[in-house]
Structures are given as structure tokens and as C-alpha cells.
mmCIF file of C-alpha atoms and ligand atoms in Angstrom:
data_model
loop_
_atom_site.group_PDB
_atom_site.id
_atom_site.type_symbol
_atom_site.label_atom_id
_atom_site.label_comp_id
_atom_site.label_asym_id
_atom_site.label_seq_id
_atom_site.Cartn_x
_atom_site.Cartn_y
_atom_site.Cartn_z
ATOM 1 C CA UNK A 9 76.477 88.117 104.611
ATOM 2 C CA UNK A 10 76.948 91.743 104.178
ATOM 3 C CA UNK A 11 80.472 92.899 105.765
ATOM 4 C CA UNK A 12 79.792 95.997 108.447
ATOM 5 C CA UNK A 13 80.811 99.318 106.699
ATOM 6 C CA UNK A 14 84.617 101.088 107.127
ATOM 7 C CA UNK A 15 84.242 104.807 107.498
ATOM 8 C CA UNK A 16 86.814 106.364 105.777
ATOM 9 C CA UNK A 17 87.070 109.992 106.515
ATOM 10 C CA UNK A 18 89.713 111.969 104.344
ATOM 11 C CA UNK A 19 89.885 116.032 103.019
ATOM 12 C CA UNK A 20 92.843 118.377 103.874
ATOM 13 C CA UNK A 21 94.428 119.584 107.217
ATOM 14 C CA UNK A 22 92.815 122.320 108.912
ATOM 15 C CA UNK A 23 89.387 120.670 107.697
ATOM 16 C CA UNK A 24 88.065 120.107 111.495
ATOM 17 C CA UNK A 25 88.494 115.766 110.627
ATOM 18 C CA UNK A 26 89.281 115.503 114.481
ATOM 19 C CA UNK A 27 86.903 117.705 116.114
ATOM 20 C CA UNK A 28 83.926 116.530 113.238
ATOM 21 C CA UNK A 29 85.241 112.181 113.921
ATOM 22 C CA UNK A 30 84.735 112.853 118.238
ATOM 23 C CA UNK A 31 81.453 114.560 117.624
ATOM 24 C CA UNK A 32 80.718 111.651 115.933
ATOM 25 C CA UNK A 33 81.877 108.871 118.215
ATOM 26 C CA UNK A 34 80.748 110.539 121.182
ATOM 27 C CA UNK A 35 77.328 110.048 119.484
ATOM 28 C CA UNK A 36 77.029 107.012 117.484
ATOM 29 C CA UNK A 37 77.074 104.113 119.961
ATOM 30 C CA UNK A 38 79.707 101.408 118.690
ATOM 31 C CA UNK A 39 81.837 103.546 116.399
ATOM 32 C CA UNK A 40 85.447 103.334 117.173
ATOM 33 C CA UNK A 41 88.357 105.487 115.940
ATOM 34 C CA UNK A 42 91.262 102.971 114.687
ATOM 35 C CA UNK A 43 94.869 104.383 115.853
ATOM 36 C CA UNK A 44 97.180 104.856 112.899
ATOM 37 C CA UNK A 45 100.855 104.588 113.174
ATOM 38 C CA UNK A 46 103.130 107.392 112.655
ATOM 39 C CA UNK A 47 106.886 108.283 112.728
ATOM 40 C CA UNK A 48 106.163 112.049 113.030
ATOM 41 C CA UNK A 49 107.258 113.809 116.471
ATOM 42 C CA UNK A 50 104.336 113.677 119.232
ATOM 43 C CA UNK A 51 102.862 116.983 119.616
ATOM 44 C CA UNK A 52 102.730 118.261 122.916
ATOM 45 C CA UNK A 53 99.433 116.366 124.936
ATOM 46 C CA UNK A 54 99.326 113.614 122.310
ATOM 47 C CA UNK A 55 99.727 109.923 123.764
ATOM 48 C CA UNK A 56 100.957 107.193 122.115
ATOM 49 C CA UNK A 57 98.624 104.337 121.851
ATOM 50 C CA UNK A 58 95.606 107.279 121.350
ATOM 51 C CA UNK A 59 95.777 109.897 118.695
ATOM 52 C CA UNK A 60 98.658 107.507 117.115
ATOM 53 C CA UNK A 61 101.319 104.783 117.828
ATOM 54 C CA UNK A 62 104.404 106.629 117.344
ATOM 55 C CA UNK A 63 107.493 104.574 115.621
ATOM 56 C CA UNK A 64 111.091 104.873 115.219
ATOM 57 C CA UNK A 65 111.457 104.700 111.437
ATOM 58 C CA UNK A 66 112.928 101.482 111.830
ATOM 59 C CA UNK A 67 110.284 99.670 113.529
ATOM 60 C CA UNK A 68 107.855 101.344 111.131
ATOM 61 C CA UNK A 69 110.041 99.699 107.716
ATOM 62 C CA UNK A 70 109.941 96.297 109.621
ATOM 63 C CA UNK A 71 106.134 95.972 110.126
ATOM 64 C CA UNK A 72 105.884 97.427 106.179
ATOM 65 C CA UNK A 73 108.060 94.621 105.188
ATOM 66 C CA UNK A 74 105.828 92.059 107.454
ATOM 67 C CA UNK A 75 102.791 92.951 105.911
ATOM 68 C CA UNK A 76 101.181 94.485 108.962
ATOM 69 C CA UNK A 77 99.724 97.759 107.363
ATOM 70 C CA UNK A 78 96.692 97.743 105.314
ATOM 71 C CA UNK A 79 97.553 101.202 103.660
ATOM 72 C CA UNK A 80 101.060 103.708 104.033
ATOM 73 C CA UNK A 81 102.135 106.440 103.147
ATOM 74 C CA UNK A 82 105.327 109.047 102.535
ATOM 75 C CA UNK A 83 103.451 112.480 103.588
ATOM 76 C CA UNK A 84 105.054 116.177 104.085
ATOM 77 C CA UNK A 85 108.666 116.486 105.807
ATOM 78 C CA UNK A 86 109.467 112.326 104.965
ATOM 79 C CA UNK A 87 106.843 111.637 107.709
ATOM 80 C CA UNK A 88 104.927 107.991 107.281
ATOM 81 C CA UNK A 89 101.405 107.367 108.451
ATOM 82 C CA UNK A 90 99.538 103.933 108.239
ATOM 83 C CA UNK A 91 96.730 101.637 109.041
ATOM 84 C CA UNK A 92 97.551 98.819 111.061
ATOM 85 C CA UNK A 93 95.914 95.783 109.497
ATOM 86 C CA UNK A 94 95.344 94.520 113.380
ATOM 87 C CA UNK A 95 94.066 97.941 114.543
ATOM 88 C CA UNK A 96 90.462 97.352 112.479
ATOM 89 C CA UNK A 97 90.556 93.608 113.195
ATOM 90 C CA UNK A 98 90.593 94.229 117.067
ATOM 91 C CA UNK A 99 87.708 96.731 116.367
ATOM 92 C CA UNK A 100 85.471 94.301 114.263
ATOM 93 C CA UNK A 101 86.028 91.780 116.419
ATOM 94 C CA UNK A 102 84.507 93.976 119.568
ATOM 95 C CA UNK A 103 81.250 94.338 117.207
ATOM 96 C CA UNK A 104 82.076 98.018 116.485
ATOM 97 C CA UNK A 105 82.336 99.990 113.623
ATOM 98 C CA UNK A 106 85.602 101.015 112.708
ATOM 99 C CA UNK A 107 86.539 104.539 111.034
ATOM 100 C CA UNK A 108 89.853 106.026 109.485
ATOM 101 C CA UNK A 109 91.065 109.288 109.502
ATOM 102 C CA UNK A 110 93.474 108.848 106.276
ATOM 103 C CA UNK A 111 95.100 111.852 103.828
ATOM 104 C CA UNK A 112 93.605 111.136 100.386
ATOM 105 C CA UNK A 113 96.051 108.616 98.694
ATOM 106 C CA UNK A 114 95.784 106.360 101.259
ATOM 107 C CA UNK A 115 91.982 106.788 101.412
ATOM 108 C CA UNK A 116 91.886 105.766 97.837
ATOM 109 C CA UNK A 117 93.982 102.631 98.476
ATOM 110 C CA UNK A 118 91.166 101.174 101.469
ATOM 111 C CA UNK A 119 88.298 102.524 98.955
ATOM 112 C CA UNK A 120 89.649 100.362 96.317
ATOM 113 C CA UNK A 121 90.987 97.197 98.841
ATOM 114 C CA UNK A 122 88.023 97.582 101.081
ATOM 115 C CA UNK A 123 84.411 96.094 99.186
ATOM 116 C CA UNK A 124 82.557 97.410 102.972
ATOM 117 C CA UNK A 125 84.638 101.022 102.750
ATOM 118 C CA UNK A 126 82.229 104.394 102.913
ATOM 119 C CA UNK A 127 84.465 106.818 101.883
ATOM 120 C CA UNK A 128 83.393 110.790 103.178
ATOM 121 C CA UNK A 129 85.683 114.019 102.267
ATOM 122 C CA UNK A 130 85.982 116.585 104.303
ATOM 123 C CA UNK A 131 86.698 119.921 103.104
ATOM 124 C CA UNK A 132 86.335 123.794 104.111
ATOM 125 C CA UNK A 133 86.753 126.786 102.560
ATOM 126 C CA UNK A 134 90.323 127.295 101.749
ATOM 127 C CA UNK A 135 90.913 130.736 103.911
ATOM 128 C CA UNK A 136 89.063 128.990 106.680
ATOM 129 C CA UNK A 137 91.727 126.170 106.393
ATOM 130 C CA UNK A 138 94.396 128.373 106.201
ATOM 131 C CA UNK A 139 93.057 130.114 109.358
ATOM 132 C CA UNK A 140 92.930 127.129 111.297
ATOM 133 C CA UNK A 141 96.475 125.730 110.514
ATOM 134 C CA UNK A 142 97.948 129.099 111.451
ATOM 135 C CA UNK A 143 95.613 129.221 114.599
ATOM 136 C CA UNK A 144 97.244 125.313 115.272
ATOM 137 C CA UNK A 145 100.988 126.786 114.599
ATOM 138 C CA UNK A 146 102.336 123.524 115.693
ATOM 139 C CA UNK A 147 103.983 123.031 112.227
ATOM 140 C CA UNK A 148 106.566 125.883 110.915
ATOM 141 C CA UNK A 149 105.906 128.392 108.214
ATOM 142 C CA UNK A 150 107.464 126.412 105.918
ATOM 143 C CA UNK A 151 105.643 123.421 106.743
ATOM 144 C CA UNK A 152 102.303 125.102 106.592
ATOM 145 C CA UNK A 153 102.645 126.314 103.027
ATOM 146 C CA UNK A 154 103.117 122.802 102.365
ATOM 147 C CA UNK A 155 100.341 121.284 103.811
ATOM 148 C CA UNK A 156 98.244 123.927 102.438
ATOM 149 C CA UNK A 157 99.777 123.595 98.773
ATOM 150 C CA UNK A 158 98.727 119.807 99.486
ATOM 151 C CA UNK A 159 95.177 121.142 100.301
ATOM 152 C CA UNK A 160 94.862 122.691 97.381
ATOM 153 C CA UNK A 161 95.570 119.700 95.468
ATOM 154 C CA UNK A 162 93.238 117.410 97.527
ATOM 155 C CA UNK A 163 90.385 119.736 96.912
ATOM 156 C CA UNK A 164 90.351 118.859 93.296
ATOM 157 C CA UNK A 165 90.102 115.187 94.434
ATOM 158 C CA UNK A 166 87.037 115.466 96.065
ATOM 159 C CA UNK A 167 85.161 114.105 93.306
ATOM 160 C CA UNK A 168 86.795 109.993 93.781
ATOM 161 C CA UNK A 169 85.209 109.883 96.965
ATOM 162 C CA UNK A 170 81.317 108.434 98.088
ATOM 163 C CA UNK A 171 80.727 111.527 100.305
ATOM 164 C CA UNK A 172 81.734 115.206 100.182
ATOM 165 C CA UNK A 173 81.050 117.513 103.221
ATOM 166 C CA UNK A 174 81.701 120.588 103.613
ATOM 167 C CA UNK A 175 82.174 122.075 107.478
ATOM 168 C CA UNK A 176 81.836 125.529 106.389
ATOM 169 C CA UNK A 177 79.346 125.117 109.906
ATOM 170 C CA UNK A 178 80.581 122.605 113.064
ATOM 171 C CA UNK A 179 76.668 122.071 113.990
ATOM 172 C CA UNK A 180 75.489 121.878 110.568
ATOM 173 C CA UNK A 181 78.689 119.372 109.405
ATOM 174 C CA UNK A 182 77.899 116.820 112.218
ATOM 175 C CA UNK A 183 74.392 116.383 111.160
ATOM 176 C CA UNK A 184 74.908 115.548 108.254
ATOM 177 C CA UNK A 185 77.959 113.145 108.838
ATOM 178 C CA UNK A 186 75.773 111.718 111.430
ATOM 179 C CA UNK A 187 72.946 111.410 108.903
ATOM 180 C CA UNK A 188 75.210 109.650 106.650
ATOM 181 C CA UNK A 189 76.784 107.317 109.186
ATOM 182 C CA UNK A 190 73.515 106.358 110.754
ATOM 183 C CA UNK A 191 71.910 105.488 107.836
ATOM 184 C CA UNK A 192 75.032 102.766 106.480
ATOM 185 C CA UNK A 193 74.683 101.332 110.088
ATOM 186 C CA UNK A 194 70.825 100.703 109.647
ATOM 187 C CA UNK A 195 70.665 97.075 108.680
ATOM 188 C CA UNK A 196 69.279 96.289 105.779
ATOM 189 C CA UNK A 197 65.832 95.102 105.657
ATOM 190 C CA UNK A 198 65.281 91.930 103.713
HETATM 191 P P1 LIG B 27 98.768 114.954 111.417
HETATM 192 O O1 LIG B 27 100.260 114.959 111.329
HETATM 193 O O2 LIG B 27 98.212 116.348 111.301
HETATM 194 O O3 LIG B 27 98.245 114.222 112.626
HETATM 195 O O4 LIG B 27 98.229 114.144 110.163
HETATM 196 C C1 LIG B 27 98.658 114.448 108.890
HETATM 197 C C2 LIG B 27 97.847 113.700 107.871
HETATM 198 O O5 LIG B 27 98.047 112.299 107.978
HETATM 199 C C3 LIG B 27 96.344 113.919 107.983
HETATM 200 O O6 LIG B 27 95.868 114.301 106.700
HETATM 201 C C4 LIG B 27 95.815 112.570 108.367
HETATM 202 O O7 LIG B 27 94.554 112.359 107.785
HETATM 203 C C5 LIG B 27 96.840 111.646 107.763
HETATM 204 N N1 LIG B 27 96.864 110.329 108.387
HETATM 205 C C6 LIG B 27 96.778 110.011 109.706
HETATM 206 N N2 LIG B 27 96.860 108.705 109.882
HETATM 207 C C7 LIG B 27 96.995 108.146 108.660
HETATM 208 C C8 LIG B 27 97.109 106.797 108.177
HETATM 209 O O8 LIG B 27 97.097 105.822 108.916
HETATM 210 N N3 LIG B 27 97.232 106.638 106.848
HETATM 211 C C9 LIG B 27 97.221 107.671 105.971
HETATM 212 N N4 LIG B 27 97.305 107.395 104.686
HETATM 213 N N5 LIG B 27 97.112 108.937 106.379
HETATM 214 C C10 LIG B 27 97.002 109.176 107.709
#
């Protein structure tokens, strides 16, 4: 039986993931966002349970140690981020697709764990991602030179994933993640 496909989206900050992935669920029927877990501070109209679960560092080490995440990671200012092993069951088992929004090592971890896994970068021009992290200015100055020197780095990994797409365009970037998502949801014909 083939498995249904995980969307793994991945590319730098400032790429437009978020405003690209609700594009895209609010028009693929069925395709559901998992919610990863952080320990990074809540940003001001973020709600935990919806863009992220938000642990104490503690609680995040003991589900680590349980086995409970599928992929984690260390990312800028100590922060960790993961996939909650029970966050894609819970979609699966609703018949949906499930997608992740991951940063690129972690992306590479579900390509390689995950046979079903379609994996799509993200990427933009780097002034334009430099632009938009400014424009965000929820992170310092300090921070932002980090997540861009990280951006720079990811670029060159573009290559080790299925899909690369480049949302030099909002209109033009949907279509063709929508192409690409539509057409691993077709079933295929015996
Ligand atoms: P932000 O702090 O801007 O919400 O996210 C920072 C980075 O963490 C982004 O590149 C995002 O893709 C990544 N990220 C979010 N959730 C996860 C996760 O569960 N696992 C991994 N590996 N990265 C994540």
C-alpha cells in the first residue's frame, strides 16, 4: 500500500514559508499544518497549541528523552524546535495530509527517516530576505545577522532537497507549490 506523502517545507527565514504553507492549506482540501514544539519566547499574537506548543526547557528534555519527537533541533540563541511524533499521527489518522515547516537539518533527518517525505525548499533572493526579517524586527540586530548568516548557508543546501522554489513572486510561488502538492496527492493509477 503506498503510505500518503509528508510535505516537508524547509529554506531560510524571511523566505515567506508561513504566508506560502496558509495559501496552501486554505486551498488544498485535507492538508493540515502539524504544530511543532518550541522553547523560544511566544511572539506577541502567537497561541500556543497553533503556530507552536511552547515548552519550558525542561519539559522539552523530558519528551526528547521519551522518544516523543520524530526530529529536534539546537537552532539560533540555544532555542529547540521539534516534530512531535504524535502531532503527524493525529493528522494521518483524520485522513489528512500532513506538512512540516522544518529549518534544513531537521528537514534532512524526516527526508532520510520518512520513505512517504516530499521534501520542497523555499528560498528568495537574499536582499529580499533580508528585507523581510528587518520589516518582521521581532528578533534583535544581533539576532538577525544570525539568522541571515544561517540563510546564507542554507542556500547552498538547496540542492539535497526534492523541490526548490523560489518566491521571488507570492502569486507565481503558490502555483507552483500547489502544482507540486496536487499532483503527489493524485492517486496513483494502477
Ligand atoms: P521561528 O522562530 O521563526 O518561528 O522559526 C525558526 C526556524 O525554526 C524556522 O526556520 C522554522 O522552519 C524552524 N522550525 C519550526 N519548527 C520546527 C521543527 O519542529 N523542527 C525543526 N527542525 N525546525 C523547526
Amino acid at each position: 500500500m503506498s503510505q500518503r506523502p509528508v510535505f516537508v517545507i524547509t529554506g531560510p527565514s524571511g523566505a515567506g514559508k508561513g504566508t506560502l504553507m496558509d495559501r496552501l492549506v486554505a486551498r488544498v482540501p485535507g492538508l493540515e499544518v502539524a504544530v511543532s514544539a518550541t522553547t523560544r519566547l511566544q511572539r506577541p499574537g502567537e497561541e500556543d497549541g497553533r503556530e507552536y506548543w511552547f515548552l519550558s526547557e525542561v519539559d522539552f528534555a523530558r519528551r526528547v528523552a521519551a522518544g516523543e519527537f520524530l526530529e529536534h533541533v539546537t537552532y539560533v540563541s540555544g532555542r529547540r524546535y521539534g516534530t512531535l511524533r504524535s502531532e503527524i499521527a493525529r493528522i494521518l489518522a483524520r485522513g489528512h495530509a500532513c506538512m512540516l515547516e522544518l529549518e534544513t537539518r531537521g528537514a534532512l533527518t524526516v527526508r532520510d527517516e520518512v520513505p512517504a517525505a516530499v521534501t520542497i525548499f523555499v528560498t528568495a533572493p537574499l536582499q529580499e530576505l533580508e528585507r523581510r526579517l528587518r520589516a518582521r524586527a521581532t528578533e534583535s540586530d544581533g539576532e538577525i545577522g544570525e539568522r541571515l548568516a544561517l540563510a546564507s548557508r542554507q542556500l547552498e543546501e538547496a540542492g539535497e532537497f526534492d523541490h526548490v522554489v523560489v518566491n521571488d513572486d507570492i502569486d507565481r510561488a503558490t502555483e507552483e507549490l500547489a502544482a507540486l502538492v496536487e499532483q503527489a496527492l493524485e492517486p496513483v493509477s494502477p
